[in-house]
Amino acid sequence: MSSNKKLLILPGDGIGPEVMREVRRVVDWMDRRRHVSFNIEEGLVGGAALDAEGTPCSDETVERAKAVDAVLFGSVGGPKWDSMPFDKRPELGVLRLRKDLGLFANLRPAVVLDALVDASSLKPDLVRGLDVMIVRESTGGIYFGEPRGIHTDANGKRTGIDTEVYTEGEIARVARIAFDLARKRRNKVTSVEKANVMQSGRLWRAVVGEIGKAEFPDVELEHMYADNCAMQLCSRPKQFDVILGSNLFGDVLSDLAAALTGSLGMLPSATLGAVDASGRRHALYEPVHGSAPDIAGKGIANPCAQILSFAMLLRWSFGMEEDARLVETAVENVLAGGLRTADIMQPGMARVGTSVMGEALVRELDKLSA
Ligand code: IPM
Ligand code: MG
């Protein structure tokens, strides 16, 4: 019985707080039935933090995030803050946490569950059994590169600048995460860049190739231009196992892959830092969907992605593989049983709201562990 698992929960904006409530049910269930206890703190991030603290992520929140074992993050942003100045956007909350905690590897699984094959925009045969893992670099590249900004020249003409920069160290460490993961899956990495037009892409291709050859000769490595990868994801997605890409390409391709599953409301993600000398690493877990302001407060959001993010947290931050699988199986079974939130509703299924879905998951957990 261990009680020192420290979590910081940051529900954020929009549907974040609603879906996080359902995670709390699962956490409570774990406390009761699996004899693990979590020490949970809550904090503000995004628009909620802007309103209360004048910044999308305060220094104090960053310090608290560093002090815990894992952060469970909801989602940020909404129309209320659309007119905020660029340096006060709610989105900065998550960008700052990634950067300040050194969370350089963003793992985004795109999995098509059997029960949801028909929800995909692609033909069922193309996506049945699809299981792709996107590994996105998340503290470098064009998101943070300097110089950046909008400059006005003497004639009043403006120029917008962003800079794509990658050091070989940044490429190597995220490549190792991708190769490691591939070994536990189907042993293949597809590394994407635009080595045909970008210098940082040339370096990316070279470094990933070197790491593969020297440290992971047993893993199949394929290089692909990012635009081609987008096309291949839409035409033959099952050829992929692990896709490795920069911050920007990973951002774009992970949305595309998510759309293939037909259920953004189902997809979790993990963002991991380096393992330190004591074996610990900073980590943040969040659903791939955003704050969905259009449905916020209506009690109809799908809590599954947030709950599956908690399952990833169990696996990656605490090595609780069995418990993670239990939560994932509960989600699969509840869907197979015909319950659907609005985002994944299909003919003949029973449409339920956020909390009914959460309750059903807890009942399924009871059943699975009886
Ligand atoms: C994501 C989002 C973020 C990103 C935004 C909200 C800053 O699109 O996590 O994919 O671009 O990284
Ligand atoms: Mg994105």
Coordinates of C-alpha atoms and ligand atoms in Angstrom, one line a residue:
M1 CA 0.0 0.0 0.0
S2 CA 1.6 3.2 -1.2
S3 CA 0.3 6.6 -0.5
N4 CA 2.9 8.9 -1.8
K5 CA 1.8 9.2 -5.3
K6 CA 1.5 12.9 -5.8
L7 CA -0.7 14.4 -8.5
L8 CA -1.4 17.9 -9.6
I9 CA -4.7 18.2 -11.4
L10 CA -5.2 21.2 -13.6
P11 CA -8.7 21.1 -15.1
G12 CA -8.4 24.3 -17.1
D13 CA -11.2 25.7 -19.2
G14 CA -14.3 24.6 -21.2
I15 CA -15.1 20.9 -20.7
G16 CA -11.9 20.4 -18.7
P17 CA -13.5 20.6 -15.3
E18 CA -16.5 18.4 -16.3
V19 CA -14.4 15.6 -17.7
M20 CA -11.9 15.8 -14.8
R21 CA -14.8 15.2 -12.3
E22 CA -15.2 11.8 -13.9
V23 CA -11.5 11.1 -13.5
R24 CA -11.9 11.8 -9.8
R25 CA -14.5 8.9 -9.7
V26 CA -11.9 6.6 -11.1
V27 CA -9.2 7.8 -8.7
D28 CA -11.6 7.3 -5.8
W29 CA -12.4 3.8 -7.1
M30 CA -8.6 3.1 -7.2
D31 CA -8.3 4.3 -3.6
R32 CA -11.1 2.0 -2.5
R33 CA -10.5 -1.1 -4.5
R34 CA -6.9 -1.2 -5.6
H35 CA -5.3 -0.1 -2.4
V36 CA -3.3 2.7 -3.9
S37 CA -3.8 6.2 -2.8
F38 CA -3.1 9.4 -4.5
N39 CA -2.2 12.6 -2.9
I40 CA -4.1 15.1 -5.1
E41 CA -3.7 18.9 -5.4
E42 CA -5.7 21.1 -7.8
G43 CA -4.6 24.2 -9.5
L44 CA -5.6 26.8 -12.2
V45 CA -4.3 27.0 -15.7
G46 CA -5.3 28.7 -19.0
G47 CA -8.2 31.1 -19.0
A48 CA -9.2 30.1 -15.5
A49 CA -5.8 31.2 -14.3
L50 CA -5.8 34.3 -16.3
D51 CA -9.1 35.4 -14.7
A52 CA -7.9 34.6 -11.2
E53 CA -4.2 35.2 -11.3
G54 CA -3.6 37.4 -14.3
T55 CA -1.4 34.8 -16.0
P56 CA -2.2 31.5 -17.9
C57 CA 0.3 29.6 -15.7
S58 CA 1.8 31.2 -12.6
D59 CA 5.3 30.6 -11.3
E60 CA 3.7 28.9 -8.3
T61 CA 1.8 26.5 -10.5
V62 CA 5.0 25.6 -12.3
E63 CA 6.8 25.0 -9.0
R64 CA 3.9 22.8 -7.8
A65 CA 4.0 20.9 -11.1
K66 CA 7.7 20.3 -10.6
A67 CA 7.2 19.0 -7.1
V68 CA 4.6 16.3 -7.9
D69 CA 5.0 12.9 -9.6
A70 CA 2.7 13.7 -12.4
V71 CA 0.4 16.4 -13.7
L72 CA -3.1 15.6 -15.1
F73 CA -4.1 18.4 -17.4
G74 CA -7.5 19.2 -18.8
S75 CA -7.7 21.7 -21.6
V76 CA -7.4 25.5 -22.0
G77 CA -8.8 28.3 -24.1
G78 CA -12.2 29.6 -25.2
P79 CA -13.9 32.6 -26.9
K80 CA -13.9 34.5 -23.6
W81 CA -10.1 34.9 -24.0
D82 CA -9.8 35.2 -27.8
S83 CA -9.0 38.9 -27.7
M84 CA -6.2 38.5 -25.1
P85 CA -2.8 39.8 -26.2
F86 CA -0.5 37.2 -27.7
D87 CA 1.6 36.9 -24.6
K88 CA -1.5 36.3 -22.5
R89 CA -3.2 33.5 -24.4
P90 CA -4.6 30.6 -22.3
E91 CA -2.6 28.2 -24.6
L92 CA 0.6 29.6 -23.1
G93 CA -0.3 27.7 -19.9
V94 CA 0.4 24.3 -21.5
L95 CA 3.4 25.6 -23.6
R96 CA 5.0 27.0 -20.4
L97 CA 4.5 23.7 -18.5
R98 CA 6.1 21.7 -21.4
K99 CA 9.0 24.1 -21.6
D100 CA 9.7 24.7 -17.9
L101 CA 9.3 21.0 -16.9
G102 CA 11.5 19.9 -19.9
L103 CA 8.7 17.7 -21.3
F104 CA 10.2 17.1 -24.6
A105 CA 8.4 13.9 -25.8
N106 CA 4.8 14.1 -26.5
L107 CA 3.2 10.6 -27.0
R108 CA 0.0 10.6 -28.9
P109 CA -1.6 7.3 -29.6
A110 CA -4.2 7.1 -32.3
V111 CA -6.1 3.9 -31.7
V112 CA -9.3 2.7 -33.4
L113 CA -11.4 0.7 -30.9
D114 CA -13.4 -2.1 -32.5
A115 CA -16.6 -0.6 -31.2
L116 CA -15.9 2.6 -33.0
V117 CA -14.6 1.4 -36.4
D118 CA -17.6 3.0 -38.1
A119 CA -17.0 6.4 -36.6
S120 CA -13.9 6.9 -38.7
S121 CA -13.9 9.1 -41.7
L122 CA -12.1 6.3 -43.6
K123 CA -13.5 3.0 -44.8
P124 CA -13.7 0.4 -42.0
D125 CA -11.2 -1.9 -43.6
L126 CA -8.6 0.8 -43.7
V127 CA -8.8 1.6 -40.0
R128 CA -9.9 -1.6 -38.2
G129 CA -7.3 -2.4 -35.6
L130 CA -5.4 0.8 -36.3
D131 CA -2.8 1.5 -33.6
V132 CA -0.4 4.3 -34.3
M133 CA 1.8 6.1 -31.8
I134 CA 2.9 9.6 -32.7
V135 CA 6.0 10.9 -30.9
R136 CA 6.1 14.6 -31.2
E137 CA 9.1 16.7 -30.0
S138 CA 7.5 19.3 -27.7
T139 CA 10.0 21.8 -26.2
G140 CA 11.8 22.9 -29.3
G141 CA 11.5 23.7 -33.0
I142 CA 9.4 26.6 -34.3
Y143 CA 7.3 26.8 -31.2
F144 CA 10.1 28.3 -29.3
G145 CA 12.9 29.2 -31.8
E146 CA 14.4 32.7 -31.9
P147 CA 14.1 35.2 -33.6
R148 CA 10.3 35.4 -33.6
G149 CA 7.9 38.2 -33.7
I150 CA 6.2 40.7 -36.0
H151 CA 8.5 43.5 -36.9
T152 CA 7.6 46.8 -38.6
D153 CA 10.0 48.4 -40.9
A154 CA 10.6 52.2 -41.5
N155 CA 7.8 52.2 -44.1
G156 CA 5.3 50.6 -41.8
K157 CA 5.5 47.3 -43.5
R158 CA 5.3 44.3 -41.2
T159 CA 7.2 41.0 -41.3
G160 CA 6.2 37.9 -39.3
I161 CA 9.1 35.7 -38.2
D162 CA 9.3 32.3 -36.6
T163 CA 12.4 30.2 -36.5
E164 CA 12.7 26.4 -36.7
V165 CA 15.8 25.4 -34.7
Y166 CA 16.9 21.9 -33.6
T167 CA 20.1 20.9 -31.9
E168 CA 21.3 17.4 -32.5
G169 CA 20.8 16.7 -28.7
E170 CA 17.2 17.7 -28.9
I171 CA 16.6 15.4 -31.9
A172 CA 18.6 12.5 -30.4
R173 CA 16.7 12.4 -27.1
V174 CA 13.2 12.3 -28.6
A175 CA 14.4 9.8 -31.2
R176 CA 15.5 7.5 -28.4
I177 CA 12.0 7.7 -26.9
A178 CA 10.5 6.7 -30.3
F179 CA 12.8 3.8 -30.8
D180 CA 12.3 2.5 -27.3
L181 CA 8.6 2.6 -27.8
A182 CA 8.8 0.8 -31.1
R183 CA 10.6 -2.1 -29.4
K184 CA 7.6 -2.6 -27.2
R185 CA 5.2 -2.4 -30.2
R186 CA 5.7 -3.5 -33.8
N187 CA 9.4 -2.4 -34.0
K188 CA 9.1 0.2 -36.6
V189 CA 9.8 4.0 -36.6
T190 CA 8.8 6.4 -39.4
S191 CA 10.7 9.6 -38.9
V192 CA 9.2 12.6 -40.7
E193 CA 10.7 15.9 -41.7
K194 CA 11.1 18.0 -44.8
A195 CA 14.8 17.2 -45.5
N196 CA 14.1 18.2 -49.1
V197 CA 13.6 21.9 -48.2
M198 CA 14.7 22.5 -44.6
Q199 CA 18.1 22.5 -43.0
S200 CA 16.7 21.5 -39.6
G201 CA 15.0 18.6 -41.5
R202 CA 18.3 17.5 -43.0
L203 CA 19.8 17.4 -39.5
W204 CA 16.8 15.6 -38.2
R205 CA 17.1 12.9 -40.8
A206 CA 20.8 12.5 -40.2
V207 CA 20.6 12.3 -36.4
V208 CA 17.7 9.9 -36.3
G209 CA 19.6 7.7 -38.7
E210 CA 22.7 7.8 -36.6
I211 CA 20.9 7.0 -33.3
G212 CA 19.0 4.2 -35.1
K213 CA 22.1 2.6 -36.5
A214 CA 24.2 2.9 -33.4
E215 CA 21.7 2.1 -30.6
F216 CA 18.6 0.5 -32.2
P217 CA 19.8 -1.6 -35.1
D218 CA 17.0 -4.1 -34.5
V219 CA 14.3 -1.4 -35.0
E220 CA 13.2 -0.8 -38.6
L221 CA 13.6 2.9 -39.5
E222 CA 12.0 4.6 -42.4
H223 CA 12.4 8.3 -43.3
M224 CA 9.4 10.1 -44.9
Y225 CA 8.6 13.6 -45.9
A226 CA 6.0 15.1 -43.6
D227 CA 3.6 16.0 -46.5
N228 CA 3.8 12.4 -47.8
C229 CA 3.2 11.1 -44.3
A230 CA 0.0 13.1 -44.2
M231 CA -1.1 11.6 -47.5
Q232 CA -0.1 8.0 -46.4
L233 CA -2.0 8.4 -43.1
C234 CA -5.2 9.1 -45.0
S235 CA -4.7 6.3 -47.6
R236 CA -2.8 3.5 -45.8
P237 CA -2.6 4.3 -42.1
K238 CA -1.9 0.7 -41.0
Q239 CA 1.6 0.8 -42.4
F240 CA 2.7 2.9 -39.4
D241 CA 3.7 1.9 -36.0
V242 CA 5.6 4.8 -34.4
I243 CA 5.7 8.2 -36.2
L244 CA 8.4 10.6 -35.0
G245 CA 8.3 14.2 -35.8
S246 CA 9.1 17.8 -34.8
N247 CA 6.9 20.0 -32.7
L248 CA 5.1 21.4 -35.6
F249 CA 4.8 18.4 -37.9
G250 CA 3.9 16.3 -34.8
D251 CA 1.1 18.8 -33.9
V252 CA -0.4 18.6 -37.4
L253 CA 0.0 14.9 -38.0
S254 CA -1.4 14.0 -34.6
D255 CA -4.6 15.9 -35.3
L256 CA -4.9 14.1 -38.6
A257 CA -4.3 10.7 -37.0
A258 CA -6.9 11.6 -34.3
A259 CA -9.4 12.4 -37.0
L260 CA -8.8 8.9 -38.5
T261 CA -10.0 7.4 -35.3
G262 CA -13.3 9.4 -35.7
S263 CA -13.3 10.1 -32.0
L264 CA -11.2 13.0 -30.7
G265 CA -13.1 12.6 -27.5
M266 CA -11.3 9.2 -27.0
L267 CA -7.7 10.1 -27.3
P268 CA -5.2 10.6 -24.5
S269 CA -1.7 11.8 -24.5
A270 CA 1.4 11.9 -22.4
T271 CA 4.3 14.4 -22.4
L272 CA 7.4 13.2 -20.7
G273 CA 10.7 14.7 -19.6
A274 CA 14.1 13.0 -19.1
V275 CA 14.6 10.4 -16.4
D276 CA 16.8 11.9 -13.7
A277 CA 19.4 10.1 -11.6
S278 CA 16.8 9.0 -9.1
G279 CA 14.8 7.4 -11.8
R280 CA 12.0 10.0 -11.7
R281 CA 10.8 12.1 -14.6
H282 CA 8.4 15.0 -14.9
A283 CA 5.3 14.2 -16.9
L284 CA 2.0 15.7 -17.9
Y285 CA -1.0 13.9 -19.2
E286 CA -3.8 15.5 -21.2
P287 CA -6.6 14.6 -23.6
V288 CA -5.9 15.4 -27.3
H289 CA -9.3 17.3 -27.6
G290 CA -9.4 20.9 -26.7
S291 CA -11.7 22.8 -24.3
A292 CA -14.7 22.4 -26.7
P293 CA -16.3 25.7 -25.6
D294 CA -19.4 25.0 -27.7
I295 CA -20.5 22.1 -25.5
A296 CA -18.9 23.2 -22.2
G297 CA -21.2 23.2 -19.2
K298 CA -23.8 21.0 -20.9
G299 CA -22.9 17.8 -19.3
I300 CA -22.5 16.0 -22.7
A301 CA -18.7 15.9 -23.1
N302 CA -17.0 12.6 -23.5
P303 CA -14.9 11.9 -20.4
C304 CA -13.0 8.9 -22.0
A305 CA -9.9 10.8 -23.3
Q306 CA -9.3 12.4 -19.9
I307 CA -9.8 9.0 -18.2
L308 CA -7.5 7.3 -20.7
S309 CA -5.0 10.0 -20.0
F310 CA -5.1 9.0 -16.4
A311 CA -4.5 5.4 -17.5
M312 CA -1.4 6.6 -19.4
L313 CA -0.3 8.3 -16.2
L314 CA -0.6 5.1 -14.2
R315 CA 1.5 3.3 -16.8
W316 CA 4.2 5.9 -17.5
S317 CA 4.6 7.7 -14.1
F318 CA 3.9 4.8 -11.8
G319 CA 4.6 1.6 -13.8
M320 CA 1.1 0.4 -12.9
E321 CA 0.5 -1.5 -16.1
E322 CA -2.2 -3.8 -14.8
D323 CA -4.2 -0.9 -13.4
A324 CA -3.8 1.1 -16.7
R325 CA -5.0 -1.9 -18.7
L326 CA -8.0 -2.3 -16.3
V327 CA -9.1 1.3 -17.0
E328 CA -8.6 0.9 -20.7
T329 CA -10.5 -2.4 -20.8
A330 CA -13.3 -0.7 -18.8
V331 CA -13.6 2.0 -21.5
E332 CA -13.6 -0.6 -24.3
N333 CA -16.3 -2.7 -22.6
V334 CA -18.6 0.2 -21.8
L335 CA -18.4 1.2 -25.5
A336 CA -18.9 -2.4 -26.6
G337 CA -22.0 -2.4 -24.4
G338 CA -23.5 0.3 -26.5
L339 CA -23.1 3.5 -24.4
R340 CA -22.1 6.6 -26.4
T341 CA -21.6 10.2 -25.6
A342 CA -22.8 12.6 -28.3
D343 CA -19.4 12.9 -30.1
I344 CA -19.3 9.2 -30.9
M345 CA -23.0 8.5 -31.1
Q346 CA -24.0 5.9 -33.6
P347 CA -27.4 4.5 -34.7
G348 CA -28.8 2.0 -32.3
M349 CA -26.6 3.0 -29.4
A350 CA -27.6 4.6 -26.1
R351 CA -26.7 8.2 -25.9
V352 CA -25.5 9.3 -22.4
G353 CA -24.0 12.4 -20.8
T354 CA -20.7 12.9 -19.1
S355 CA -21.5 11.7 -15.7
V356 CA -23.5 8.6 -16.8
M357 CA -20.5 7.6 -18.8
G358 CA -18.3 8.1 -15.8
E359 CA -20.6 6.1 -13.5
A360 CA -20.8 3.3 -16.1
L361 CA -17.0 3.1 -16.2
V362 CA -16.8 2.7 -12.5
R363 CA -19.4 0.0 -12.5
E364 CA -17.4 -1.8 -15.2
L365 CA -14.2 -1.5 -13.1
D366 CA -16.1 -3.1 -10.3
K367 CA -17.2 -5.9 -12.5
L368 CA -13.7 -6.4 -14.0
S369 CA -12.1 -6.7 -10.6
A370 CA -14.8 -8.7 -8.9
Ligands
IPM1 C1 -1.8 20.6 -29.0 C2 -2.3 22.0 -29.2 C3 -1.4 23.0 -28.6 C4 -0.1 22.9 -29.5 C5 -1.9 24.4 -28.6 C6 -3.1 24.5 -27.7 C7 -0.8 25.4 -28.0 O1 -2.7 22.2 -30.5 O2 -1.4 20.2 -27.9 O3 -1.6 19.9 -30.0 O4 -0.1 23.5 -30.6 O5 0.8 22.2 -29.1
MG2 MG -2.5 20.5 -31.7

